[in-house]
Coordinates of C-alpha atoms and ligand atoms in Angstrom, one line a residue:
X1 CA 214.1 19.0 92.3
X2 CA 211.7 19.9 95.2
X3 CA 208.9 17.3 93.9
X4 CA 211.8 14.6 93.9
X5 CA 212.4 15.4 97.3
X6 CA 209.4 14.7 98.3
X7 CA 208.3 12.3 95.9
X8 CA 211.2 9.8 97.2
X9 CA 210.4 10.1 100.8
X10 CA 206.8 9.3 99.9
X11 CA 208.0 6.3 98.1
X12 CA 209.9 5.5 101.2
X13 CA 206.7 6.0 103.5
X14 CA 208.5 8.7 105.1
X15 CA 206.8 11.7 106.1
X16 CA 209.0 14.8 106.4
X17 CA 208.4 18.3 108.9
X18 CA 209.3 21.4 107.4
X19 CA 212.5 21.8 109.4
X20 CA 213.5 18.4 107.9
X21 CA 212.5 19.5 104.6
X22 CA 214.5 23.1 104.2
X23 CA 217.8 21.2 105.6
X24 CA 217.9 19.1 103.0
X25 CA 216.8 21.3 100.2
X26 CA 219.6 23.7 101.2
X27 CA 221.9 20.9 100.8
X28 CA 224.0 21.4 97.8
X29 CA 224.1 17.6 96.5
X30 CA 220.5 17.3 98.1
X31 CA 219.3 14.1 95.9
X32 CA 221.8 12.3 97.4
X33 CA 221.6 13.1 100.6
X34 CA 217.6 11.9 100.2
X35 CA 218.9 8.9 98.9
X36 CA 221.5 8.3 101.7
X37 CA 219.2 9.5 104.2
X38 CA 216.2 6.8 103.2
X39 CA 218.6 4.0 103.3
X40 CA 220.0 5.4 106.9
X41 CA 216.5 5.2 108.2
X42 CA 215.1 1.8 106.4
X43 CA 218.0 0.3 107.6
X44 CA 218.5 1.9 111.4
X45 CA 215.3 2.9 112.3
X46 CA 212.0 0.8 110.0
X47 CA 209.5 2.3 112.3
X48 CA 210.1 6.2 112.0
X49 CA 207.2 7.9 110.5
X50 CA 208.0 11.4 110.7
X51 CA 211.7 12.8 109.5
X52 CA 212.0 16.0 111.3
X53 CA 214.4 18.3 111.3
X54 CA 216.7 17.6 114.3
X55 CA 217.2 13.9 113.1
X56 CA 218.4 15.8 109.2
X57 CA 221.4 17.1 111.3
X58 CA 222.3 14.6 113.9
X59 CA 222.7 12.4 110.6
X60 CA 224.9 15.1 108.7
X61 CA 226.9 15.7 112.0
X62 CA 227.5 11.9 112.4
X63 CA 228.6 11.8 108.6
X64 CA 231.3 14.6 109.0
X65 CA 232.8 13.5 112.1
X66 CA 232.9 9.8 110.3
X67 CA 234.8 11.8 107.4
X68 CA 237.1 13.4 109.7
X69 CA 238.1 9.8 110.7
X70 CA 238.4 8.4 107.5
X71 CA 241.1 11.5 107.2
X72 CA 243.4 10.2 109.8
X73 CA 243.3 6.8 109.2
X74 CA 245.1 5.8 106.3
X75 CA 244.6 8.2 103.2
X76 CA 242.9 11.0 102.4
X77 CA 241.7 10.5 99.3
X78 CA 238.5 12.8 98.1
X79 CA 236.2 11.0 100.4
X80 CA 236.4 13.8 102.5
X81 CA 233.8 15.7 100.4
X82 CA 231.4 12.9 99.1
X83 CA 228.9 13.9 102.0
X84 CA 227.3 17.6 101.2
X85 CA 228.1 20.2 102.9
X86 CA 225.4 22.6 104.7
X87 CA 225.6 25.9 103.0
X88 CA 224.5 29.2 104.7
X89 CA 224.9 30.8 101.3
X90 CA 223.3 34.6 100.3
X91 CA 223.1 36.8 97.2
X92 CA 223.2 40.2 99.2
X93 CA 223.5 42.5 96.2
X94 CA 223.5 41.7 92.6
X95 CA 223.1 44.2 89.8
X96 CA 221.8 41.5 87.2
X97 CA 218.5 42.1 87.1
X98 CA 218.6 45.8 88.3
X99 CA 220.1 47.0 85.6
X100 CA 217.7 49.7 84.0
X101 CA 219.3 51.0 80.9
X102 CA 221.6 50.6 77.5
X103 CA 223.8 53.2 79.1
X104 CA 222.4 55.7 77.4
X105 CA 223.5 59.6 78.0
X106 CA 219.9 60.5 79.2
X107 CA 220.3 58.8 82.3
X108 CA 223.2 60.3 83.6
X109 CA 222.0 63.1 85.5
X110 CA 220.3 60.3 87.7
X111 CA 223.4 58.0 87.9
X112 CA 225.4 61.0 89.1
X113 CA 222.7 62.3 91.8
X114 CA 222.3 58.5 92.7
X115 CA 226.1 58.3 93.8
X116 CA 226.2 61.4 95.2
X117 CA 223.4 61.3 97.3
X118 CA 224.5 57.6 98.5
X119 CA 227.8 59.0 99.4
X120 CA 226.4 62.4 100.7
X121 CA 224.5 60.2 102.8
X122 CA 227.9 58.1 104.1
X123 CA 229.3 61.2 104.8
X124 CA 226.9 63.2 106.6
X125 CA 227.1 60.4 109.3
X126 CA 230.4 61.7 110.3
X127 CA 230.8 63.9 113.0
X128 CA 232.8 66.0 111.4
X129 CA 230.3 66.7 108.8
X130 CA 227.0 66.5 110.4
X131 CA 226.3 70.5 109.9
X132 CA 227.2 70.3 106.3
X133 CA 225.7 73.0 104.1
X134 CA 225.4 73.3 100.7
X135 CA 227.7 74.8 98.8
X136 CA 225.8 78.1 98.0
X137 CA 225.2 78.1 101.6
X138 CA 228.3 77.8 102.2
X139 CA 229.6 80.9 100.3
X140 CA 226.5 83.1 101.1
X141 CA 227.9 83.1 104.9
X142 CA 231.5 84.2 106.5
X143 CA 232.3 81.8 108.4
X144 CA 233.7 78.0 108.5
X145 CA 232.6 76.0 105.5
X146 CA 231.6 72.7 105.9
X147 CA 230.6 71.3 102.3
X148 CA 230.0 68.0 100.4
X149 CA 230.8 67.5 96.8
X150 CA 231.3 65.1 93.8
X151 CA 234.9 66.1 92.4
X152 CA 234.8 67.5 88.8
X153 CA 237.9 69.2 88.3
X154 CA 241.5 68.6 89.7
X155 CA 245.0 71.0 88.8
X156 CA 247.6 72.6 90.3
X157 CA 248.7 76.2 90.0
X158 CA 251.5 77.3 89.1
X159 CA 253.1 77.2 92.5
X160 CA 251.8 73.6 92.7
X161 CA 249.4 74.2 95.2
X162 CA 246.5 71.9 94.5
X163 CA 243.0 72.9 93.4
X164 CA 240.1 70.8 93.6
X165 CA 236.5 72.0 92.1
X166 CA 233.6 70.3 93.8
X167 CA 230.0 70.6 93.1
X168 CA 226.6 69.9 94.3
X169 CA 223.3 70.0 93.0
X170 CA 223.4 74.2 94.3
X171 CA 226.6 74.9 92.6
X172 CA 230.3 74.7 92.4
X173 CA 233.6 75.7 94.4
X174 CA 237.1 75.8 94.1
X175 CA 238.8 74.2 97.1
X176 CA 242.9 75.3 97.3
X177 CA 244.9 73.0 99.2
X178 CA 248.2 74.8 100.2
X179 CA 251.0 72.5 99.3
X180 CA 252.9 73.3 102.7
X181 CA 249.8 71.9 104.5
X182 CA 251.2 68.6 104.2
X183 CA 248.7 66.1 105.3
X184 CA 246.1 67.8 103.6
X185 CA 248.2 67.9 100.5
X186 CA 249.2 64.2 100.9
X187 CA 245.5 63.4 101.0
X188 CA 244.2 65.9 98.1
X189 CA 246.7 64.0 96.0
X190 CA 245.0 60.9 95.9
X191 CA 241.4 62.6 95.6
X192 CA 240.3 61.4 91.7
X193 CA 237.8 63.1 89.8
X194 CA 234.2 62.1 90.3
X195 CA 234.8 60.8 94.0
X196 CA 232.6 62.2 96.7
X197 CA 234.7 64.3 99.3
X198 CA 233.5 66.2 102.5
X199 CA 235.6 69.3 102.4
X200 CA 236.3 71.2 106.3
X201 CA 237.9 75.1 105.6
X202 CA 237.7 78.7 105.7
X203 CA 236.3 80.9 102.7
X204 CA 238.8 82.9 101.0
X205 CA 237.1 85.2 98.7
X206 CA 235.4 82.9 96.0
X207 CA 237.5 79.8 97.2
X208 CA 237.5 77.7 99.7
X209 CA 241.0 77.2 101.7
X210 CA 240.7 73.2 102.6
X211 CA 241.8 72.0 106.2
X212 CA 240.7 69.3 105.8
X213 CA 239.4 66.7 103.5
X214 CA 237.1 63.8 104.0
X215 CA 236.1 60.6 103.0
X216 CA 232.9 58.5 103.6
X217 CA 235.9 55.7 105.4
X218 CA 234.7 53.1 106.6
X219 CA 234.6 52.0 110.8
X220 CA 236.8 49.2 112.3
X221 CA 234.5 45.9 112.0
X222 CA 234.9 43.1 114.3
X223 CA 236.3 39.9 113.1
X224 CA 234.1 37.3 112.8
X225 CA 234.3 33.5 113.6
X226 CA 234.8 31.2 110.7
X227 CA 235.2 27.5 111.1
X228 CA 235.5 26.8 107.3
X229 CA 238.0 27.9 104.2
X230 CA 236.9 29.8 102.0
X231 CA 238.6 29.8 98.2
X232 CA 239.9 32.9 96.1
X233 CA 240.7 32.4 92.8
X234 CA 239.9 34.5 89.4
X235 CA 241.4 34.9 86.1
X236 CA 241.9 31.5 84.9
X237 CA 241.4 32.5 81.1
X238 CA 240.8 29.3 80.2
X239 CA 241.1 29.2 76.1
X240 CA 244.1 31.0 76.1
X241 CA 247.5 29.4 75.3
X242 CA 248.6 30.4 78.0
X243 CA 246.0 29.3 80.5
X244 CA 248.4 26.8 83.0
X245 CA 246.2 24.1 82.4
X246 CA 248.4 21.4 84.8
X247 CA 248.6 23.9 87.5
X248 CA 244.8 24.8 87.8
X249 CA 244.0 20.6 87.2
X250 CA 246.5 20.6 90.4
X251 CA 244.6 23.2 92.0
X252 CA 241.4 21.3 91.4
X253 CA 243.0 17.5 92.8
X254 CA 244.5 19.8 96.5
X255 CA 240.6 21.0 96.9
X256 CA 239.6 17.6 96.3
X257 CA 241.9 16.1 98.7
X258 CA 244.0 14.9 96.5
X259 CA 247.1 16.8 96.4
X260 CA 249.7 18.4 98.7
X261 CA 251.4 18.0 102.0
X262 CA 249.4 17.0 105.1
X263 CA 248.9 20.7 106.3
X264 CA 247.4 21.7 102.7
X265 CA 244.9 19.1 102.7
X266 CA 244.5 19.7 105.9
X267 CA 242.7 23.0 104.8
X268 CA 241.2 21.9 101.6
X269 CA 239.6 19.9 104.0
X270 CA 237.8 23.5 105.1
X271 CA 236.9 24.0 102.4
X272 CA 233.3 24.9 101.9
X273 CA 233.4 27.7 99.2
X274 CA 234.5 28.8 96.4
X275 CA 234.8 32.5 94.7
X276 CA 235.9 33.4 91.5
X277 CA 236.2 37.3 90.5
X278 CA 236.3 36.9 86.9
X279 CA 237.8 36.4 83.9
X280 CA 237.1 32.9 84.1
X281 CA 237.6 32.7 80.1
X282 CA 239.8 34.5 77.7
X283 CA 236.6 35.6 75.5
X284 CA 237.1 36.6 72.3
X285 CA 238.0 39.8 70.5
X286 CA 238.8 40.9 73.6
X287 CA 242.0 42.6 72.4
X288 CA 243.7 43.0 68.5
X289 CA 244.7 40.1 67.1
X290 CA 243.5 38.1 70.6
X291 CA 243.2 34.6 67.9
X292 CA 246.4 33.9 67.7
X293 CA 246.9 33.4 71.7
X294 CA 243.6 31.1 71.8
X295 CA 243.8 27.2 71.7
X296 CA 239.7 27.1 71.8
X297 CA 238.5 29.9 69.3
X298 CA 234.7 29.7 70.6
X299 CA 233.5 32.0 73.2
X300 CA 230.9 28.5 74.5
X301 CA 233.4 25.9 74.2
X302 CA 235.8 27.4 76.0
X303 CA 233.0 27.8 78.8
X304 CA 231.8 23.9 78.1
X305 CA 235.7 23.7 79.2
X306 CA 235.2 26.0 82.1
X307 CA 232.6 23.2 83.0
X308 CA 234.5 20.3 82.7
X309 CA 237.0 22.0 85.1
X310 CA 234.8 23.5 87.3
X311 CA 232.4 19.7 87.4
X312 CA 235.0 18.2 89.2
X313 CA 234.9 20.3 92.2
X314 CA 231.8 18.5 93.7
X315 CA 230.4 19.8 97.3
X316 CA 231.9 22.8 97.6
X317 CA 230.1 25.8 96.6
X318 CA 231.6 28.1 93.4
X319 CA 230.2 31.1 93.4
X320 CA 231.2 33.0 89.7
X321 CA 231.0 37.1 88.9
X322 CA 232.1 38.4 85.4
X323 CA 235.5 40.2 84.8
X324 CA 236.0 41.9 81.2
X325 CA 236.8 38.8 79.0
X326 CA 233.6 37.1 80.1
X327 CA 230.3 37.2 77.8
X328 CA 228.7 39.6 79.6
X329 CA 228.3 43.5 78.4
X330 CA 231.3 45.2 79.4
X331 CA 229.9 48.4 81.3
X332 CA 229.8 48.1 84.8
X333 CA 227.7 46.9 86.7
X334 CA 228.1 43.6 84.2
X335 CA 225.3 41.3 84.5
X336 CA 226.1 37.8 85.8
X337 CA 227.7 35.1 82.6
X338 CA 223.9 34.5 80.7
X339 CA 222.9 30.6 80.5
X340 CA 222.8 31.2 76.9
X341 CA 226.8 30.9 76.7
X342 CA 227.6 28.5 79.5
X343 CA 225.1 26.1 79.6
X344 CA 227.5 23.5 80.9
X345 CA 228.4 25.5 84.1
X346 CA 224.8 26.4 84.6
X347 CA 224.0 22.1 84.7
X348 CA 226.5 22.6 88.3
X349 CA 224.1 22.5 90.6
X350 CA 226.7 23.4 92.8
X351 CA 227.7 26.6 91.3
X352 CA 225.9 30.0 91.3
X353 CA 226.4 33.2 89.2
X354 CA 226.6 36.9 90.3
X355 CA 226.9 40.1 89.0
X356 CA 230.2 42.2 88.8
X357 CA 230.4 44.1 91.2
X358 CA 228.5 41.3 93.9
X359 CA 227.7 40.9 97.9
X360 CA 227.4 37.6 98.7
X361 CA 227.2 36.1 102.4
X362 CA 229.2 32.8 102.9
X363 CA 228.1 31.4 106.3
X364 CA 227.3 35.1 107.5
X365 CA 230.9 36.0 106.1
X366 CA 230.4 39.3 103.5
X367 CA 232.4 38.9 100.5
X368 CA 232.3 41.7 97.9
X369 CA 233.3 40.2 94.9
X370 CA 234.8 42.8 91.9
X371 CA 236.9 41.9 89.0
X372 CA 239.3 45.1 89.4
X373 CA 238.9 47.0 85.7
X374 CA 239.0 50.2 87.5
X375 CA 242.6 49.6 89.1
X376 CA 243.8 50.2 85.5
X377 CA 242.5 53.7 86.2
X378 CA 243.6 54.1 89.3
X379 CA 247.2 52.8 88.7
X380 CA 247.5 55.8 85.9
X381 CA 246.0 58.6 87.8
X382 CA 247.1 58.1 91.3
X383 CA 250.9 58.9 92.3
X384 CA 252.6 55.7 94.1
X385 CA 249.4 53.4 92.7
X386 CA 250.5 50.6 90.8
X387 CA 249.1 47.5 89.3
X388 CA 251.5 45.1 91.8
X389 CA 250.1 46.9 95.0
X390 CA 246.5 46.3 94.6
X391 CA 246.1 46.1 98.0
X392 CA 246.6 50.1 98.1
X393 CA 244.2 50.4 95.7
X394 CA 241.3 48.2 97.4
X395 CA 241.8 50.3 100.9
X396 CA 241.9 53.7 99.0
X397 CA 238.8 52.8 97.6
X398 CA 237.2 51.1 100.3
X399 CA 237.9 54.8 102.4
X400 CA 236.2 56.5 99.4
X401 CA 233.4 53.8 99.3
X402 CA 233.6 53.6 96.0
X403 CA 235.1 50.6 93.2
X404 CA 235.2 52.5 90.4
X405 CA 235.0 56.2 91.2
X406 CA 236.8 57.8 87.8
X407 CA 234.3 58.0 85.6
X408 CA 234.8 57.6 81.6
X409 CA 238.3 56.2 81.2
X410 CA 239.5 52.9 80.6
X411 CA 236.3 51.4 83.2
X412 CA 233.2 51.6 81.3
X413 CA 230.5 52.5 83.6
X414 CA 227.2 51.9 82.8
X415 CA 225.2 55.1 83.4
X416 CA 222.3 53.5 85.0
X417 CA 219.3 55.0 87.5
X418 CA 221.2 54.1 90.4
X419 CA 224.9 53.8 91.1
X420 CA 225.6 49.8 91.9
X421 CA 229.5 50.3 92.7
X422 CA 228.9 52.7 96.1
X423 CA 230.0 50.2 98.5
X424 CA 227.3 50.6 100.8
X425 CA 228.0 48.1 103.1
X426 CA 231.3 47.4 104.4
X427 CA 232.2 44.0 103.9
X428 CA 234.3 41.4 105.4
X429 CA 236.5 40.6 102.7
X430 CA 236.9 42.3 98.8
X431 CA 238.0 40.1 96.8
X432 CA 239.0 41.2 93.4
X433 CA 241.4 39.9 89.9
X434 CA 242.1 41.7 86.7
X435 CA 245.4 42.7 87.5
X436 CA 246.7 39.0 87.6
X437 CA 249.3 39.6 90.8
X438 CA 248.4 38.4 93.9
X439 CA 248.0 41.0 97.0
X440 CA 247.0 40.9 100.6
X441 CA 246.0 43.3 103.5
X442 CA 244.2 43.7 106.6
X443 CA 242.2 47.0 106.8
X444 CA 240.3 47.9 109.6
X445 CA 239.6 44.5 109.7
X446 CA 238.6 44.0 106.2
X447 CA 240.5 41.2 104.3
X448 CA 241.5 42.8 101.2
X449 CA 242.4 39.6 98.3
X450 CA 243.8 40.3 94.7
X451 CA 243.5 36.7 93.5
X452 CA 246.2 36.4 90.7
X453 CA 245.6 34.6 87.7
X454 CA 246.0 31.0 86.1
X455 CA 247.5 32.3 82.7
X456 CA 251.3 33.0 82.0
X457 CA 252.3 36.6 80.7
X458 CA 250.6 37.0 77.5
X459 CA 252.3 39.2 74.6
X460 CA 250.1 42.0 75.8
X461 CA 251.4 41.7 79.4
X462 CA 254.9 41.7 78.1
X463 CA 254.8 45.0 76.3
X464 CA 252.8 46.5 79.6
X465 CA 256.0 45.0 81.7
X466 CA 253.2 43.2 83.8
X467 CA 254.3 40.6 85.5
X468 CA 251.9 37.8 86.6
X469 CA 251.6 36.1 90.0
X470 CA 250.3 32.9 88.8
X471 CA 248.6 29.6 90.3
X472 CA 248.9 31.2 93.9
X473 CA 245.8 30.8 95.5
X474 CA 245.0 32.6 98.5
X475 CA 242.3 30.7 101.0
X476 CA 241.1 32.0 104.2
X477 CA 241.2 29.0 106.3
X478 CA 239.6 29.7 109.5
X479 CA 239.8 33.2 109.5
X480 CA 243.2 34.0 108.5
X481 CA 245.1 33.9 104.8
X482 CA 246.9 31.0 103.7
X483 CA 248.9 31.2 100.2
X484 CA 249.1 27.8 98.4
X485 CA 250.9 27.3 94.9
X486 CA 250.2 25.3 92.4
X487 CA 253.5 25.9 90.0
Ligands
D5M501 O1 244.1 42.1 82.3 C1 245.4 41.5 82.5 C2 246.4 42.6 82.9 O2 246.5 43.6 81.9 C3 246.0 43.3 84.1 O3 247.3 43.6 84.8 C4 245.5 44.6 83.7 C5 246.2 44.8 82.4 N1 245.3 45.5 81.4 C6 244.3 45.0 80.8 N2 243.7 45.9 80.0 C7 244.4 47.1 80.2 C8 244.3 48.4 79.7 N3 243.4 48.7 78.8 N4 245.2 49.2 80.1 C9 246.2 48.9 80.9 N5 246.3 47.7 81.5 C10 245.4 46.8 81.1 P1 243.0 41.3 81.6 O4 241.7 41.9 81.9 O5 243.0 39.9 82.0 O6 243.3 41.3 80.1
FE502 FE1 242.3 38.8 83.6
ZN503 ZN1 240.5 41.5 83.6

């Protein structure tokens, strides 16, 4: 790719700077653009030696503003996007390569220090728990106690007070929380084992009487300029019989300017990426008896279908992470889909692959992408969490900076060196799937996205009374959430 580049502009007797050189090559269709760009210049300007970098995006800036006129003239066809786009795109964390181990049991000591020293960390930076001591500390004095722990046991007594048991690597406490201390007892009932908690009290004999409770939280963030859309879609589960084939081709014509009413294509207009959380195939022997609901039986064809889908979305970026019916190991973090299985998508030049969980930086925008398996746990051992309010979900466990703090239920969790799902850095958007119903909220500025899903209820869905959301797509189009559907 690079020696074409050059090599064409050579043949061209056109010498390019370096500025001139990393626009182009960041361009998504950027073979084109050479091509486009050498007939611009032979024709418009014969005598220009030197193609620098300034002259790359006076042309590109010329080329959008003649696409925006095409739009209002007569029709808007997909014209709009047959000039490439300039991408400002960033893998900020991925866990694909960093991923040490087999999750074997020797390495959980390490996994468990690693989460709660990140999280220790988080929490120490809060005022309220900047003279933390350890917990044998702690109980060695009289006074206030001001501890951190990972969780590691949670009951009630028998007068339903709460008790929480929290260690660190000194030793162990048991934290009562009164049960007519309401808002600490509203709070201690969504702690979940194996979260990290800062814990403010008095001792009490050998326990610890909580009066307050802690999380890492996370800070207001500032919104951000956009001037582009930006694309949320995940569990297509394409394969499946009940993957809604005409509503995602629809999906596919709106982004390419070629379906809607004028305000729709409007933003598919803004549209610059796409990101998709998951469960972009059904897999196979994913659950008992799975067969019978598949219309393509083979784990690569139905990616080779994934590609023929996803190769007619041209100059917009699709940026793809796992979710648990994809071909990658199931234990979290999950490596991103391997070449091996989707050969076809990997021939997009303008698509990337990630890791589940996934930081990625669209135009300076933070999106952390993650498919959602630990809701499933969540839903079950949270009162007032439910698969249809996501939304709760994501901000709970954006305050305990953590996507998948229950460890060794239904999410399997790699135990690796290091803990990949502490969110470290607070992101502008989390975007997540899995439970296939759409959800939205604004937290502290975050945008918080459950994408839905492109399949109908499947058997398994009906004896679960879930109840899909699908073929709504939600698109942040200049900095605020649009909802489009494609039924
Ligand atoms: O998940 C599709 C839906 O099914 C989603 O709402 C979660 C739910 N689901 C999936 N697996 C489980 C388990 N093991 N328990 C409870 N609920 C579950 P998908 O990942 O697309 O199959
Ligand atoms: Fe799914
Ligand atoms: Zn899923």
């Amino acid at each position: 790719m690079t020696d074409d580049i050059i090599n064409k502009f050579v043949d061209a007797e056109i010498l390019l700077d370096e500025s001139a050189y990393k626009k182009i090559k960041n361009y998504n269709d950027s073979i084109d653009l050479v091509d486009s760009l050498i007939k611009h210049i032979t024709t418009s300007s014969p005598e220009m030696m030197v193609l620098t970098g300034k002259v790359v995006e006076d042309y590109l800036e010329k080329a959008q503003a003649d696409i925006l006129k095409t739009k209002y003239s007569n029709d808007y066809k997909s014209q709009m996007k047959l000039i490439p786009q300039d991408y400002d795109f960033q893998i900020l964390k991925d866990a694909s390569n960093k991923s040490y181990t087999n999750g074997e049991i020797k390495d959980l000591s390490s996994y468990f220090r690693s989460r709660y020293h990140k999280l220790r960390d988080l929490l120490t930076y809060k005022r309220e728990l900047k003279d933390n001591t350890s917990i044998k500390e702690a109980m060695s004095r009289d006074d206030a106690v001001n501890i951190v722990g990972m969780v590691n046991d949670i009951r009630y007594t028998k007068n339903n007070h709460k008790i929480i048991e929290i260690e660190d690597e000194s030793g162990s406490v048991t934290v009562l929380i009164h049960n007519e201390n309401h808002e600490v007892f509203e709070h201690a009932e969504r702690v979940v084992k194996d979260e990290v908690i800062g814990v403010i009290g008095s001792k009490k004999g050998t326990l610890v009487m909580a009066n307050e409770i802690v999380n890492p939280g996370v800070p207001r963030i500032d919104e951000k300029p956009m001037d582009f859309a930006t694309v949320f879609i995940s569990d297509i589960h394409i394969g499946s019989s009940t993957f809604l084939d005409g509503a995602f081709k629809r999906f596919i014509k709106w982004i390419n300017g070629d379906f809607g009413d004028e305000q729709q294509r409007e933003i598919a207009n803004n549209v610059k990426y796409v990101v998709v959380a998951g469960d972009i195939v059904d897999g196979i022997g994913v659950y008992p008896h799975q067969e019978k609901e598949l219309t393509i039986k083979d784990i690569h064809e139905q990616y080779e279908e994934a590609a023929r889908y996803f190769g007619d979305i041209p100059n917009v970026k699709i940026i793809v992470a796992p979710g648990n019916h994809d071909a990658s190991r199931l234990a979290e973090p999950q490596p991103a889909i391997p070449e091996d299985y989707a050969k076809g998508l990997y021939e997009l030049k303008n698509l990337e692959f990630v890791s589940n969980p996934a930081m990625v930086s669209l135009d300076g925008i933070k999106v952390l992408i993650y498919h959602g398996r630990s809701f499933d746990d969540m839903a079950m051992t949270v009162k007032g969490m439910s698969h249809q309010q996501s939304d709760l979900i994501m901000k709970e466990l954006l305050e305990k900076r953590h996507l998948a703090p229950i460890y060794g239920e239904r999410t399997p969790l790699a135990s690796e060196i290091e803990d990949h799902l502490v969110i470290e850095e607070i992101p502008d958007v989390l975007h997540t799937g899995h439970v296939h119903i759409n959800s939205y909220k604004r937290h502290k500025g975050v945008h918080l996205i459950n994408s839905g899903t492109f399949q109908s209820q499947t058997e398994f869905q009906k004896i679960y009374n879930i109840v899909p959301t699908c073929a709504q797509v939600p698109v942040i189009n200049k900095g605020s959430l649009k909802m489009l559907d494609f039924n």
